[in-house]
Rosetta silent file (secondary structure, phi, psi, omega in degrees, C-alpha in Angstrom):
SEQUENCE: MADYIVDSGYLDGVMRGFHTALLSQGDYANLTQAEQVDDLKVHLLNTDYGPLFQDVPSPLTANAVAEACTAKMVEEFRYIRANAYEPLATFMDYITYQYMIDNIILILGETLRDGDPQVALTKCHPLGMFEGITAICVAQTPADLYQLALVNTPLAKYFISCLAVEDLDEVHVEIIRNLLYKEYLRDFYQYVTTKLDDDTAEVMGDLLRDRRSLSITVNSWAAGLSRDERLRLYPTVGELGTEGQQRLASADDMEGVMAAVETIDIYRNMLQRLQESGTSKTLEDEFVEEEIKINQISMAREFQYGAFYAYFKLKEQEIRNIVWIAECIAQKKKDRIHQFIPV
SCORE:     score description
SCORE:     0.000 S_00000001
   1 L     0.000  -41.786 -178.960   -8.514   -8.828   25.354 S_00000001
   2 H   -61.836  -43.570  179.037  -11.928   -8.407   26.954 S_00000001
   3 H   -62.951  -39.994 -179.957  -12.282   -4.863   25.582 S_00000001
   4 H   -61.665  -45.273 -178.550  -11.260   -6.050   22.139 S_00000001
   5 H   -63.222  -42.944 -178.857  -13.878   -8.807   22.154 S_00000001
   6 H   -66.763  -47.539 -173.071  -16.623   -6.447   23.309 S_00000001
   7 H   -80.990  -35.404 -170.108  -15.754   -3.582   20.951 S_00000001
   8 H  -133.996    7.036 -176.824  -14.468   -5.400   17.880 S_00000001
   9 H   -60.070  -43.160  179.859  -15.095   -9.122   18.314 S_00000001
  10 H   -61.740  -47.960 -178.207  -17.947   -9.247   15.794 S_00000001
  11 H   -69.464  -28.816  173.444  -15.989   -7.378   13.129 S_00000001
  12 H   -61.026  -43.476  177.831  -12.930   -9.515   13.824 S_00000001
  13 H   -64.161  -41.181  177.488  -15.069  -12.522   12.937 S_00000001
  14 H   -61.125  -47.158 -178.894  -16.354  -10.805    9.800 S_00000001
  15 H   -62.201  -40.701  179.894  -12.819   -9.912    8.717 S_00000001
  16 H   -70.506  -27.736  172.146  -11.586  -13.453    9.301 S_00000001
  17 H   -65.792  -42.243  174.178  -14.516  -14.709    7.260 S_00000001
  18 H   -58.328  -40.805 -176.634  -13.353  -12.477    4.420 S_00000001
  19 H   -62.971  -38.840 -179.785   -9.870  -13.916    4.883 S_00000001
  20 H   -66.150  -18.344 -178.585  -11.051  -17.502    4.421 S_00000001
  21 L   -91.534    2.170  174.641  -12.485  -16.485    1.040 S_00000001
  22 L   -58.674  151.848 -175.943   -9.122  -15.412   -0.407 S_00000001
  23 L   -60.412  142.828  177.950   -8.275  -17.321   -3.564 S_00000001
  24 L   -91.814  172.661  176.090   -6.804  -20.794   -3.174 S_00000001
  25 H   -60.557  -35.864  177.108   -3.954  -22.334   -5.150 S_00000001
  26 H   -64.002  -39.165  177.136   -6.623  -24.133   -7.171 S_00000001
  27 H   -61.289  -46.141  179.706   -8.294  -20.824   -7.976 S_00000001
  28 H   -62.618  -39.290  179.037   -5.007  -19.394   -9.219 S_00000001
  29 H   -60.866  -42.422  178.731   -4.394  -22.516  -11.308 S_00000001
  30 H   -65.568  -41.058 -179.374   -7.786  -22.094  -12.988 S_00000001
  31 H   -63.732  -40.890 -176.805   -7.200  -18.397  -13.637 S_00000001
  32 H   -72.970  -13.479  177.853   -3.808  -18.983  -15.261 S_00000001
  33 L   -87.745   -5.580 -178.673   -5.345  -21.542  -17.641 S_00000001
  34 L   -64.054  141.269  178.435   -7.711  -18.956  -19.129 S_00000001
  35 L   -94.418  -29.128  178.715   -7.259  -18.261  -22.840 S_00000001
  36 L  -127.814  156.438  178.221   -9.191  -14.983  -22.904 S_00000001
  37 H   -60.549  -34.875  177.856   -9.757  -12.294  -20.277 S_00000001
  38 H   -59.470  -28.906  179.402  -13.481  -13.123  -20.469 S_00000001
  39 H   -65.112  -27.609  178.061  -12.628  -16.635  -19.246 S_00000001
  40 H   -62.348  -38.014 -178.375  -11.495  -15.118  -15.938 S_00000001
  41 H   -59.883  -39.896 -178.954  -15.024  -13.882  -15.327 S_00000001
  42 H   -57.626  -43.473 -179.788  -16.380  -17.430  -15.545 S_00000001
  43 H   -76.475  -42.600 -176.625  -14.166  -18.532  -12.682 S_00000001
  44 H   -65.731  -23.675  175.685  -14.389  -15.353  -10.605 S_00000001
  45 L   -62.670  -21.802 -179.687  -18.191  -15.589  -10.660 S_00000001
  46 L   -95.577   11.451  177.305  -17.761  -18.643   -8.421 S_00000001
  47 L  -116.821 -175.969  177.314  -15.728  -16.731   -5.834 S_00000001
  48 L   -64.876  -15.551  176.319  -16.541  -13.889   -3.451 S_00000001
  49 L   -77.030  -12.500 -171.853  -15.863  -11.540   -6.355 S_00000001
  50 H   -45.657  -55.608 -177.152  -18.863  -13.004   -8.194 S_00000001
  51 H   -57.960  -28.166 -178.826  -21.519  -10.343   -7.464 S_00000001
  52 H   -78.118  -15.932 -179.108  -19.155   -7.591   -8.652 S_00000001
  53 H  -101.582   -8.687 -174.856  -18.681   -9.306  -12.032 S_00000001
  54 L   -59.117  -38.542 -175.739  -22.299  -10.143  -12.803 S_00000001
  55 L  -103.266    9.597  178.501  -23.005   -6.863  -14.574 S_00000001
  56 L   -80.004  120.661 -174.700  -19.564   -6.315  -16.110 S_00000001
  57 L   -74.453  158.385  172.414  -20.059   -6.431  -19.896 S_00000001
  58 L   -94.053  153.096   -0.617  -17.999   -8.406  -22.376 S_00000001
  59 L   -75.582  138.378 -178.059  -15.430   -8.198  -23.772 S_00000001
  60 L   -75.007  138.030  176.708  -13.775   -7.993  -20.372 S_00000001
  61 L  -111.377  163.636  177.584  -10.648   -5.848  -20.067 S_00000001
  62 H   -62.886  -36.505  177.972   -7.858   -5.942  -17.504 S_00000001
  63 H   -63.860  -39.816  178.410   -8.977   -2.496  -16.293 S_00000001
  64 H   -65.855  -36.693  175.825  -12.508   -3.769  -15.762 S_00000001
  65 H   -62.011  -46.214  179.962  -11.106   -6.703  -13.777 S_00000001
  66 H   -60.738  -43.753 -178.288   -9.122   -4.301  -11.591 S_00000001
  67 H   -65.215  -43.226 -178.547  -12.158   -2.086  -10.984 S_00000001
  68 H   -67.399  -43.006  179.749  -14.462   -4.968  -10.062 S_00000001
  69 H   -66.475  -41.169  177.838  -11.942   -6.606   -7.718 S_00000001
  70 H   -63.795  -37.622  178.227  -11.127   -3.283   -6.077 S_00000001
  71 H   -60.348  -34.876  177.401  -14.849   -2.637   -5.611 S_00000001
  72 H   -66.324  -45.457  177.940  -15.052   -5.876   -3.607 S_00000001
  73 H   -60.865  -43.738 -179.686  -12.204   -4.811   -1.337 S_00000001
  74 H   -63.689  -40.628  178.023  -13.783   -1.374   -0.872 S_00000001
  75 H   -59.018  -46.052  179.176  -17.136   -2.960   -0.049 S_00000001
  76 H   -64.523  -45.607 -178.342  -15.540   -5.083    2.675 S_00000001
  77 H   -60.545  -47.164 -175.991  -13.508   -2.189    4.056 S_00000001
  78 H   -68.159  -30.809  176.117  -16.469    0.166    4.225 S_00000001
  79 H   -63.774  -47.074  179.990  -18.642   -2.414    5.941 S_00000001
  80 H   -64.076  -45.582 -179.093  -16.085   -2.812    8.717 S_00000001
  81 H   -63.006  -39.574 -177.411  -15.500    0.935    9.022 S_00000001
  82 H   -66.998  -25.608 -177.013  -19.230    1.711    9.111 S_00000001
  83 H  -106.332    3.884 -174.572  -19.788   -0.725   11.971 S_00000001
  84 L   -81.839  140.239  167.419  -16.581   -0.078   13.918 S_00000001
  85 L   -96.780  167.637  174.091  -16.406    1.352   17.416 S_00000001
  86 L   -69.602  145.352    6.717  -13.331    3.067   18.772 S_00000001
  87 L   -90.598   -0.999 -177.660  -10.447    2.420   18.631 S_00000001
  88 H   -61.342  -35.325 -178.237  -10.983    0.321   15.490 S_00000001
  89 H   -58.782  -48.707  179.171  -12.776    3.199   13.739 S_00000001
  90 H   -66.668  -38.206  177.910   -9.754    5.496   13.993 S_00000001
  91 H   -58.562  -44.352  178.885   -7.415    2.617   13.117 S_00000001
  92 H   -66.023  -36.505  176.880   -9.357    2.032    9.899 S_00000001
  93 H   -60.812  -41.321  178.610   -9.240    5.752    9.116 S_00000001
  94 H   -59.613  -36.947  178.728   -5.450    5.643    9.356 S_00000001
  95 H   -60.867  -36.131 -178.562   -5.396    2.881    6.745 S_00000001
  96 H   -70.697  -21.199 -174.881   -7.217    5.180    4.304 S_00000001
  97 H   -63.378  -32.595  179.734   -4.631    7.950    4.674 S_00000001
  98 H   -65.159  -36.374  177.853   -2.087    6.114    2.526 S_00000001
  99 H   -71.189  -35.120  176.522   -4.596    6.021   -0.332 S_00000001
 100 H   -62.368  -42.224  178.116   -5.374    9.706    0.188 S_00000001
 101 H   -58.791  -48.164 -179.029   -1.676   10.534   -0.163 S_00000001
 102 H   -62.323  -38.846  179.330   -1.456    8.613   -3.436 S_00000001
 103 H   -65.005  -43.880  179.657   -4.610   10.299   -4.746 S_00000001
 104 H   -64.214  -37.784  177.745   -3.346   13.786   -3.927 S_00000001
 105 H   -64.432  -38.184  175.447   -0.024   13.002   -5.619 S_00000001
 106 H   -58.515  -47.569 -178.767   -1.935   11.917   -8.740 S_00000001
 107 H   -66.614  -40.663  178.089   -3.808   15.221   -8.785 S_00000001
 108 H   -61.345  -42.075  179.019   -0.636   17.199   -8.060 S_00000001
 109 H   -58.468  -43.048  177.436    1.125   15.491  -10.952 S_00000001
 110 H   -64.535  -40.527 -179.515   -1.626   16.574  -13.343 S_00000001
 111 H   -63.265  -42.878 -179.377   -1.528   20.119  -11.951 S_00000001
 112 H   -67.176  -29.622  179.259    2.253   20.384  -12.428 S_00000001
 113 L   -87.874    5.518 -175.163    1.928   19.122  -16.020 S_00000001
 114 L    58.238   32.104  177.679   -0.846   21.655  -16.700 S_00000001
 115 L   -89.654 -163.456 -179.086   -3.093   18.672  -17.306 S_00000001
 116 L  -103.331  108.411  179.193   -6.678   18.052  -16.268 S_00000001
 117 H   -58.468  -23.792  178.057   -6.958   17.070  -12.581 S_00000001
 118 H   -64.865  -30.263  175.529  -10.368   15.604  -13.375 S_00000001
 119 H   -65.196  -44.133  177.880   -8.559   12.937  -15.395 S_00000001
 120 H   -61.769  -34.945 -178.529   -6.479   12.073  -12.327 S_00000001
 121 H   -60.240  -34.400  179.744   -9.676   11.904  -10.280 S_00000001
 122 H   -70.510  -17.939 -179.275  -10.904    8.991  -12.394 S_00000001
 123 H   -98.459   -2.844 -176.310   -7.717    7.083  -11.509 S_00000001
 124 L   -69.666  147.986  177.953   -7.918    7.704   -7.763 S_00000001
 125 L   -74.426  134.346 -178.099   -8.324    4.781   -5.372 S_00000001
 126 H   -57.453  -32.577 -179.166  -11.839    4.687   -3.870 S_00000001
 127 H   -74.501  -11.879  177.756  -10.483    4.260   -0.328 S_00000001
 128 H  -102.241   10.830  176.433   -8.550    7.495   -0.726 S_00000001
 129 L   -81.839  144.931  179.040  -11.564    9.582   -1.685 S_00000001
 130 L  -147.865  167.948 -169.254  -12.689   12.208    0.805 S_00000001
 131 L   -57.345  -35.603 -174.749  -15.234   14.986    0.942 S_00000001
 132 L   -94.482    9.242 -172.816  -12.904   17.753   -0.210 S_00000001
 133 H   -69.313  -32.602  178.493  -11.136   15.956   -3.051 S_00000001
 134 H   -67.899  -31.376  176.665  -13.251   17.544   -5.774 S_00000001
 135 H   -64.780  -38.247  179.524  -12.336   20.966   -4.380 S_00000001
 136 H   -63.513  -31.969 -177.947   -8.640   20.098   -4.753 S_00000001
 137 L   -68.625  -14.028  178.622   -9.241   19.292   -8.416 S_00000001
 138 L   -87.089   -2.942 -179.263  -10.139   22.912   -9.153 S_00000001
 139 L   -59.416  131.224  179.153   -6.638   24.052   -8.165 S_00000001
 140 L   -93.534  -22.171 -178.343   -5.030   26.026  -10.997 S_00000001
 141 L  -138.332  161.645  174.197   -1.543   26.113   -9.473 S_00000001
 142 H   -56.490  -35.084  178.947    0.483   24.064   -6.971 S_00000001
 143 H   -64.173  -40.263  176.313    0.034   26.922   -4.483 S_00000001
 144 H   -61.306  -44.372 -178.492   -3.745   26.630   -4.835 S_00000001
 145 H   -61.723  -41.510 -179.938   -3.520   22.889   -4.295 S_00000001
 146 H   -59.563  -47.179 -178.880   -1.418   23.359   -1.158 S_00000001
 147 H   -65.446  -39.939  178.994   -3.953   25.738    0.390 S_00000001
 148 H   -67.239  -35.263  178.066   -6.877   23.495   -0.551 S_00000001
 149 H   -64.167  -36.048  179.963   -5.075   20.477    0.926 S_00000001
 150 H   -68.962  -27.834 -175.408   -4.724   22.308    4.241 S_00000001
 151 H   -94.560  -37.526 -165.460   -8.447   23.054    4.327 S_00000001
 152 H  -107.899    1.597 -176.726  -10.086   20.047    2.710 S_00000001
 153 L  -127.841  153.295  172.752   -8.104   16.936    3.699 S_00000001
 154 L   -69.715   -5.550 -176.695   -7.351   14.922    6.825 S_00000001
 155 L   -91.833    6.104 -174.912   -3.714   15.099    5.681 S_00000001
 156 H   -52.914  -42.388 -177.139   -3.302   18.786    6.518 S_00000001
 157 H   -64.111  -29.220  178.675   -1.047   18.066    9.500 S_00000001
 158 H   -73.582  -39.938  176.194    1.317   16.070    7.273 S_00000001
 159 H   -60.280  -46.904 -177.683    1.583   18.900    4.751 S_00000001
 160 H   -62.762  -37.078 -175.543    2.307   21.408    7.513 S_00000001
 161 H   -70.873  -31.548 -168.610    4.958   19.156    9.085 S_00000001
 162 H  -129.438   -6.173 -175.209    7.050   18.489    6.005 S_00000001
 163 L  -134.432  143.339  168.270    6.206   20.801    3.117 S_00000001
 164 L  -106.094  159.988 -175.215    6.157   24.486    2.314 S_00000001
 165 L   -58.446  -35.143 -178.583    4.029   25.820   -0.509 S_00000001
 166 L   -69.220  -21.122  178.987    7.091   26.464   -2.708 S_00000001
 167 H   -60.916  -32.645 -177.174    8.071   22.777   -2.438 S_00000001
 168 H   -67.682  -21.326  175.168    5.170   21.832   -4.695 S_00000001
 169 H   -88.804  -35.341 -166.556    6.769   23.810   -7.521 S_00000001
 170 H  -101.953  -18.825 -173.375   10.394   22.902   -6.893 S_00000001
 171 L  -107.751  139.182  178.370   10.376   19.317   -5.583 S_00000001
 172 L   -59.786  144.057 -174.877    9.686   16.183   -7.630 S_00000001
 173 H   -60.646  -32.003 -179.571    6.286   14.645   -6.906 S_00000001
 174 H   -69.849  -31.378  174.790    7.836   11.344   -5.780 S_00000001
 175 H   -68.639  -40.388  176.503    9.873   13.181   -3.147 S_00000001
 176 H   -61.331  -42.353  177.590    6.693   14.892   -1.975 S_00000001
 177 H   -58.237  -46.454 -178.551    5.014   11.479   -1.783 S_00000001
 178 H   -65.561  -36.849  177.515    7.861   10.121    0.344 S_00000001
 179 H   -65.364  -42.005  178.567    7.805   13.134    2.671 S_00000001
 180 H   -66.375  -40.722  177.648    4.061   12.749    3.225 S_00000001
 181 H   -63.956  -37.267  178.176    4.456    9.007    3.804 S_00000001
 182 H   -58.124  -48.011 -179.943    7.212    9.695    6.326 S_00000001
 183 H   -67.656  -38.613  178.585    4.882   11.885    8.391 S_00000001
 184 H   -61.924  -48.360 -178.750    1.998    9.459    7.948 S_00000001
 185 H   -64.159  -40.290  177.006    3.989    6.448    9.147 S_00000001
 186 H   -60.269  -45.902 -178.398    5.344    8.380   12.131 S_00000001
 187 H   -66.701  -44.413  179.847    1.839    9.476   13.105 S_00000001
 188 H   -62.487  -45.631 -179.054    0.276    6.031   12.567 S_00000001
 189 H   -64.883  -39.658  177.246    2.997    4.316   14.572 S_00000001
 190 H   -61.609  -39.018  178.913    2.649    6.838   17.390 S_00000001
 191 H   -63.055  -49.274 -175.160   -1.086    6.147   17.457 S_00000001
 192 H   -70.318  -27.314 -178.342   -0.757    2.370   17.681 S_00000001
 193 H   -87.028  -17.871 -178.802    1.999    2.524   20.317 S_00000001
 194 H  -110.209  -22.748 -174.931    0.288    5.070   22.576 S_00000001
 195 H  -112.092  -17.918 -176.328   -3.420    4.394   22.096 S_00000001
 196 L  -114.133  179.200 -174.564   -3.676    0.674   21.400 S_00000001
 197 L   -75.763  166.394 -176.496   -2.612   -2.529   23.138 S_00000001
 198 H   -64.355  -37.424 -179.822    0.911   -3.954   23.228 S_00000001
 199 H   -62.819  -44.101  177.982    0.089   -6.838   20.873 S_00000001
 200 H   -63.609  -42.553 -179.922   -1.182   -4.446   18.208 S_00000001
 201 H   -60.519  -41.300 -179.820    1.844   -2.186   18.685 S_00000001
 202 H   -65.882  -45.759 -179.211    4.209   -5.137   18.224 S_00000001
 203 H   -63.778  -45.659 -178.242    2.440   -6.384   15.106 S_00000001
 204 H   -69.127  -29.664  174.021    2.222   -2.938   13.520 S_00000001
 205 H   -59.888  -39.743  176.574    5.873   -2.307   14.312 S_00000001
 206 H   -67.855  -40.066 -174.729    6.659   -5.326   12.129 S_00000001
 207 H   -75.751  -26.766 -176.165    4.261   -4.217    9.395 S_00000001
 208 L  -104.300   19.248 -172.263    5.433   -0.591    9.242 S_00000001
 209 L   -69.003 -153.529 -159.005    9.164   -1.250    9.429 S_00000001
 210 L   -81.983   15.517 -175.681   11.999   -0.001    7.215 S_00000001
 211 H   -52.004  -45.619 -175.646   10.897   -1.054    3.728 S_00000001
 212 H   -63.482  -36.432 -179.669   10.535    2.507    2.486 S_00000001
 213 H   -62.729  -44.405  179.305   14.025    3.461    3.688 S_00000001
 214 H   -66.987  -42.239  179.746   15.643    0.644    1.727 S_00000001
 215 H   -64.341  -41.675  178.316   13.528    1.315   -1.364 S_00000001
 216 H   -59.553  -42.904 -179.020   14.287    5.049   -1.227 S_00000001
 217 H   -60.850  -51.424 -177.197   18.011    4.291   -1.055 S_00000001
 218 H   -64.161  -43.305 -178.754   18.038    1.951   -4.052 S_00000001
 219 H   -70.623  -22.824 -176.620   15.768    4.183   -6.155 S_00000001
 220 H   -73.190  -19.478 -178.444   17.792    7.281   -5.267 S_00000001
 221 H   -61.734  -44.967  179.178   20.864    6.072   -7.139 S_00000001
 222 H   -72.932  -30.295 -177.849   19.248    6.727  -10.518 S_00000001
 223 H   -80.121  -14.119  177.678   17.604    9.917   -9.249 S_00000001
 224 L    74.929   27.952  179.474   20.923   11.322   -8.042 S_00000001
 225 L   -73.607  142.642  177.803   19.766   12.148   -4.512 S_00000001
 226 L   -78.539  170.547  177.658   22.452   13.171   -2.047 S_00000001
 227 H   -57.325  -46.349 -178.453   23.038   11.530    1.315 S_00000001
 228 H   -66.899  -35.244  177.971   21.226   14.335    3.136 S_00000001
 229 H   -66.311  -37.825  176.447   18.297   14.202    0.724 S_00000001
 230 H   -63.773  -46.504 -179.486   17.918   10.482    1.389 S_00000001
 231 H   -58.176  -37.171 -179.487   18.010   11.025    5.144 S_00000001
 232 H   -63.047  -28.712 -175.523   15.283   13.623    4.857 S_00000001
 233 H   -90.179  -19.848 -174.563   12.980   11.054    3.234 S_00000001
 234 L   -65.177  130.453  171.732   13.582    8.095    5.561 S_00000001
 235 L   -65.071  153.442 -179.438   10.661    7.265    7.874 S_00000001
 236 L   -87.802   -4.609 -179.577   11.528    7.197   11.570 S_00000001
 237 L   -86.771  135.108  174.787    9.672    3.903   12.086 S_00000001
 238 L   136.667 -175.559 -174.768   11.707    0.697   12.019 S_00000001
 239 L   -92.867  -13.228 -174.584   14.709   -1.159   13.363 S_00000001
 240 L   -64.583  -40.034 -177.053   17.475    0.782   11.637 S_00000001
 241 H    69.389  179.698 -175.752   17.531    3.654   14.110 S_00000001
 242 H   -62.969  -46.180 -177.993   19.532    6.834   13.601 S_00000001
 243 H   -66.044  -42.105  178.909   22.916    5.137   13.152 S_00000001
 244 H   -62.355  -40.045  178.465   21.529    2.535   10.767 S_00000001
 245 H   -68.027  -34.940  176.240   19.883    5.205    8.658 S_00000001
 246 H   -61.335  -44.342  179.128   23.129    7.179    8.568 S_00000001
 247 H   -65.042  -42.793 -178.119   24.938    4.119    7.201 S_00000001
 248 H   -64.048  -40.304 -179.315   22.147    3.402    4.739 S_00000001
 249 H   -63.837  -24.324 -179.457   22.117    6.983    3.436 S_00000001
 250 L   -87.172   -6.432 -176.812   25.828    6.643    2.625 S_00000001
 251 L   -75.556  127.484  179.505   25.310    3.471    0.579 S_00000001
 252 L  -113.872    4.800  174.899   25.909    3.956   -3.138 S_00000001
 253 L  -156.550  175.207 -175.591   25.535    0.321   -4.193 S_00000001
 254 H   -65.225  -30.900  176.731   23.921   -2.902   -3.022 S_00000001
 255 H   -63.041  -39.322  177.384   27.045   -3.906   -1.102 S_00000001
 256 H   -65.250  -37.933  176.954   26.738   -0.691    0.901 S_00000001
 257 H   -64.482  -44.406 -179.844   23.090   -1.429    1.634 S_00000001
 258 H   -62.069  -38.606  178.555   23.971   -4.944    2.814 S_00000001
 259 H   -66.558  -35.386 -177.657   26.659   -3.543    5.101 S_00000001
 260 H   -69.585  -28.597 -174.992   24.203   -1.020    6.561 S_00000001
 261 L  -112.315   14.485 -172.582   21.645   -3.687    7.508 S_00000001
 262 L   -62.491  -22.499 -179.251   23.962   -6.587    8.361 S_00000001
 263 L   -88.147   -3.482 -179.112   22.918   -6.569   12.037 S_00000001
 264 L  -110.309  107.489 -170.736   19.202   -6.924   11.219 S_00000001
 265 H   -52.610  -47.031 -172.947   18.457  -10.542   10.344 S_00000001
 266 H   -61.252  -38.545 -179.141   15.318   -9.976    8.274 S_00000001
 267 H   -80.126  -39.426  178.848   17.012   -7.510    5.907 S_00000001
 268 H   -60.062  -46.760 -179.175   20.356   -9.317    5.753 S_00000001
 269 H   -64.925  -39.219 -179.660   18.635  -12.583    4.813 S_00000001
 270 H   -64.035  -44.746 -179.552   16.396  -10.858    2.296 S_00000001
 271 H   -69.885  -31.859  175.552   19.299   -9.167    0.524 S_00000001
 272 H   -65.460  -42.378  177.188   21.287  -12.395    0.517 S_00000001
 273 H   -62.381  -39.762  179.586   18.376  -14.164   -1.197 S_00000001
 274 H   -63.293  -42.392  179.825   18.174  -11.328   -3.700 S_00000001
 275 H   -64.344  -40.194 -178.351   21.894  -11.615   -4.444 S_00000001
 276 H   -71.824  -24.116 -177.045   21.636  -15.386   -4.887 S_00000001
 277 L   -78.610   -9.833 -177.957   18.652  -15.091   -7.240 S_00000001
 278 L    69.698 -125.565 -178.802   20.681  -13.181   -9.834 S_00000001
 279 L  -100.502    5.892 -174.890   18.376  -11.224  -12.137 S_00000001
 280 L   -78.186  -15.812 -179.260   15.249  -13.318  -11.547 S_00000001
 281 L  -134.244  156.440  174.224   14.024  -11.155   -8.644 S_00000001
 282 L  -111.298  167.438  175.440   13.932   -7.508   -7.677 S_00000001
 283 H   -59.058  -38.260  179.129   14.198   -5.891   -4.265 S_00000001
 284 H   -61.703  -40.748  176.990   10.485   -5.121   -4.542 S_00000001
 285 H   -58.433  -45.013 -179.791    9.741   -8.841   -5.067 S_00000001
 286 H   -63.018  -41.803  178.873   11.637   -9.696   -1.891 S_00000001
 287 H   -62.913  -43.929 -178.942    9.779   -7.033    0.070 S_00000001
 288 H   -61.876  -45.861  179.599    6.404   -8.251   -1.170 S_00000001
 289 H   -61.105  -42.709 -179.355    7.191  -11.865   -0.256 S_00000001
 290 H   -67.101  -40.185 -179.516    8.414  -10.832    3.191 S_00000001
 291 H   -67.147  -36.005  176.381    5.391   -8.621    3.814 S_00000001
 292 H   -60.660  -43.837  178.084    3.025  -11.432    2.851 S_00000001
 293 H   -60.556  -45.127 -178.811    4.694  -13.637    5.467 S_00000001
 294 H   -65.485  -40.206  177.958    4.425  -10.909    8.114 S_00000001
 295 H   -64.122  -39.598  178.546    0.789  -10.260    7.221 S_00000001
 296 H   -66.369  -38.054  176.024    0.001  -13.958    7.479 S_00000001
 297 H   -64.410  -41.185  178.182    1.687  -14.106   10.893 S_00000001
 298 H   -61.652  -40.434  178.673   -0.351  -11.088   11.968 S_00000001
 299 H   -62.692  -30.243 -177.945   -3.554  -12.824   10.872 S_00000001
 300 H   -76.743  -15.825  179.986   -2.636  -15.792   13.063 S_00000001
 301 L   -91.826  125.848 -174.598   -2.419  -13.611   16.182 S_00000001
 302 L   -90.701  162.701  172.288   -5.783  -13.063   17.809 S_00000001
 303 L    59.546   41.515  175.171   -7.285  -10.097   19.666 S_00000001
 304 L  -148.924  147.251 -170.598   -5.185   -7.354   18.033 S_00000001
 305 L   -76.141  -17.114  178.879   -6.042   -4.698   15.467 S_00000001
 306 H   -59.495  -23.533  179.352   -3.063   -5.351   13.229 S_00000001
 307 H   -63.439  -33.784  177.759   -4.992   -8.262   11.726 S_00000001
 308 H   -64.839  -44.957  177.109   -7.366   -5.805   10.037 S_00000001
 309 H   -60.238  -46.965 -176.863   -4.419   -4.005    8.439 S_00000001
 310 H   -62.234  -42.822 -178.606   -2.841   -7.326    7.443 S_00000001
 311 H   -59.618  -47.603 -176.597   -6.015   -8.673    5.855 S_00000001
 312 H   -69.891  -26.031  172.854   -6.503   -5.698    3.573 S_00000001
 313 H   -69.501  -38.776  176.462   -2.837   -5.801    2.550 S_00000001
 314 H   -66.283  -40.391  178.382   -3.284   -9.462    1.607 S_00000001
 315 H   -62.151  -42.045  179.072   -6.464   -8.592   -0.286 S_00000001
 316 H   -60.808  -42.759  178.890   -4.613   -5.850   -2.139 S_00000001
 317 H   -65.806  -39.265  177.512   -1.900   -8.302   -3.172 S_00000001
 318 H   -59.521  -42.753  179.022   -4.531  -10.784   -4.343 S_00000001
 319 H   -63.436  -42.267  176.790   -6.054   -8.096   -6.568 S_00000001
 320 H   -58.845  -39.319  179.451   -2.614   -7.290   -8.009 S_00000001
 321 H   -63.659  -46.029 -179.381   -2.216  -10.993   -8.798 S_00000001
 322 H   -62.513  -43.665 -179.661   -5.565  -11.220  -10.585 S_00000001
 323 H   -66.112  -38.132  176.569   -4.848   -8.078  -12.598 S_00000001
 324 H   -58.938  -46.252  179.049   -1.371   -9.389  -13.489 S_00000001
 325 H   -60.711  -44.408  179.494   -2.942  -12.573  -14.849 S_00000001
 326 H   -62.214  -41.984  179.830   -5.496  -10.537  -16.809 S_00000001
 327 H   -64.877  -41.737  179.695   -2.780   -8.284  -18.262 S_00000001
 328 H   -62.460  -39.960  178.337   -0.654  -11.264  -19.316 S_00000001
 329 H   -67.369  -46.100 -177.425   -3.639  -12.806  -21.104 S_00000001
 330 H   -62.991  -36.636 -177.408   -4.643   -9.515  -22.747 S_00000001
 331 L   -93.420    6.427  179.147   -1.085   -8.831  -23.942 S_00000001
 332 L    55.261   46.276  177.404   -0.547  -12.448  -25.015 S_00000001
 333 L  -121.214   53.084 -174.922    2.392  -12.883  -22.654 S_00000001
 334 H   -67.779  -13.282  175.457    1.321  -16.107  -21.011 S_00000001
 335 H   -67.273  -16.078  179.955    4.955  -17.104  -20.582 S_00000001
 336 H  -108.299    6.199 -169.268    4.998  -14.565  -17.721 S_00000001
 337 L   -66.058  -23.424 -178.780    1.590  -15.395  -16.271 S_00000001
 338 L   -91.399    5.704 -177.757    2.985  -17.233  -13.233 S_00000001
 339 L   -86.748   54.895  174.189    5.224  -14.330  -12.172 S_00000001
 340 L  -127.902  170.510 -175.610    2.995  -13.248   -9.317 S_00000001
 341 L  -117.529   98.713 -176.312    3.215  -13.810   -5.575 S_00000001
 342 L   -65.626  152.289  179.508    0.182  -15.711   -4.223 S_00000001
 343 L  -101.267    0.000    0.000   -1.096  -14.961   -0.744 S_00000001
C-alpha cells in the first residue's frame, strides 16, 4: 500500500476525480429528452465533455459526438500515462494493446478486401495508434502486413505465438482477432499476477475472466466452428479451467452452455436471467451489465491498479451510451432511446 501511495497516489486521486464526473441519472434524463442531435451539445457543454464540444460545428452528427467524447477519454488516459511511474506505466500500456489489436484487424480487413488501408486508419481508435501503424498501412498483401506487424508493433510477440503468415490469407479476420486477444489476455494476466500486488491480481482476475470464451461459443454456432476450433480460441484466463472449457466447446445450444458453467455462480445466474428475459436481452447485454458491476466494485477497492482499468471501461460504456442516444435521435427511433446500460 505504501509503495502504491508513493508511486501512484496522485494519479489515483486524479482518476477518481474523473470518475466523479461520469454522467448522472439526471444527465441521462436530459440527454434522452433532446429532439435534435444538436440539443445534446447544449447539455454536454455543461459536463466534463464541454471543452471538446465547444468547437464542434453544427449540425452535430452522431459520429461527431463519438469523436468528441472519445477525445475526452483519450485526453484523460494520456494524462495519466504521461505522468505514471512504474508499475502503473506498464499497466496502462497493456490497456492500449487491446485497441492496437482492433486497429490492426481493421487494417487487415481492408488489405484482404483489396481496399484502402488508409480508410481503415481513419476509423482506428486513438488509444490503439502507435509509431509504426502508418508503415503497416502500406502493406500490399497479408504477408507484407504480417512482417510489418512483427517489426513495427508492440504486438509482435502475440503474432509469433499464435499466427503464421499463411493464416492471414486463410483464416477469417475475426478468428485472428480472437487468437490475438487470447495471447494478449494471457500475457496481461501473467503480468498482473507476477509483477503487481495481490489485490490488483484479484481484481483483474475478475475483470479478465471468461466472457470471451462464452461469446466465442455462442457466436461460433452460426460460423460453423468445430469443437477443436473453439478450444483453440478460448483464452486461458478465467474460472472455467481446462475441464470447463472442454464442456463449453462441446455445447451446441444455450442449454449446453448452461450445463458447462453450472458450477460457476456468476455465469449460471447470468444465463438464468437471460433465459427468463425472453427476447428482451442478449448475452452481450448480460455481460455488459455484469462487467459494469464488477468495474464499480473495483473502483470501490482502494490502493490497487485495477481501478484504473475499471474506470476507463466505465468511461467507454458511458461513451457508447451517449452515442446510442445520438444515433436514436438522428435515426428518429426515440422509442429505443432508453435501451442503453447506464454506469
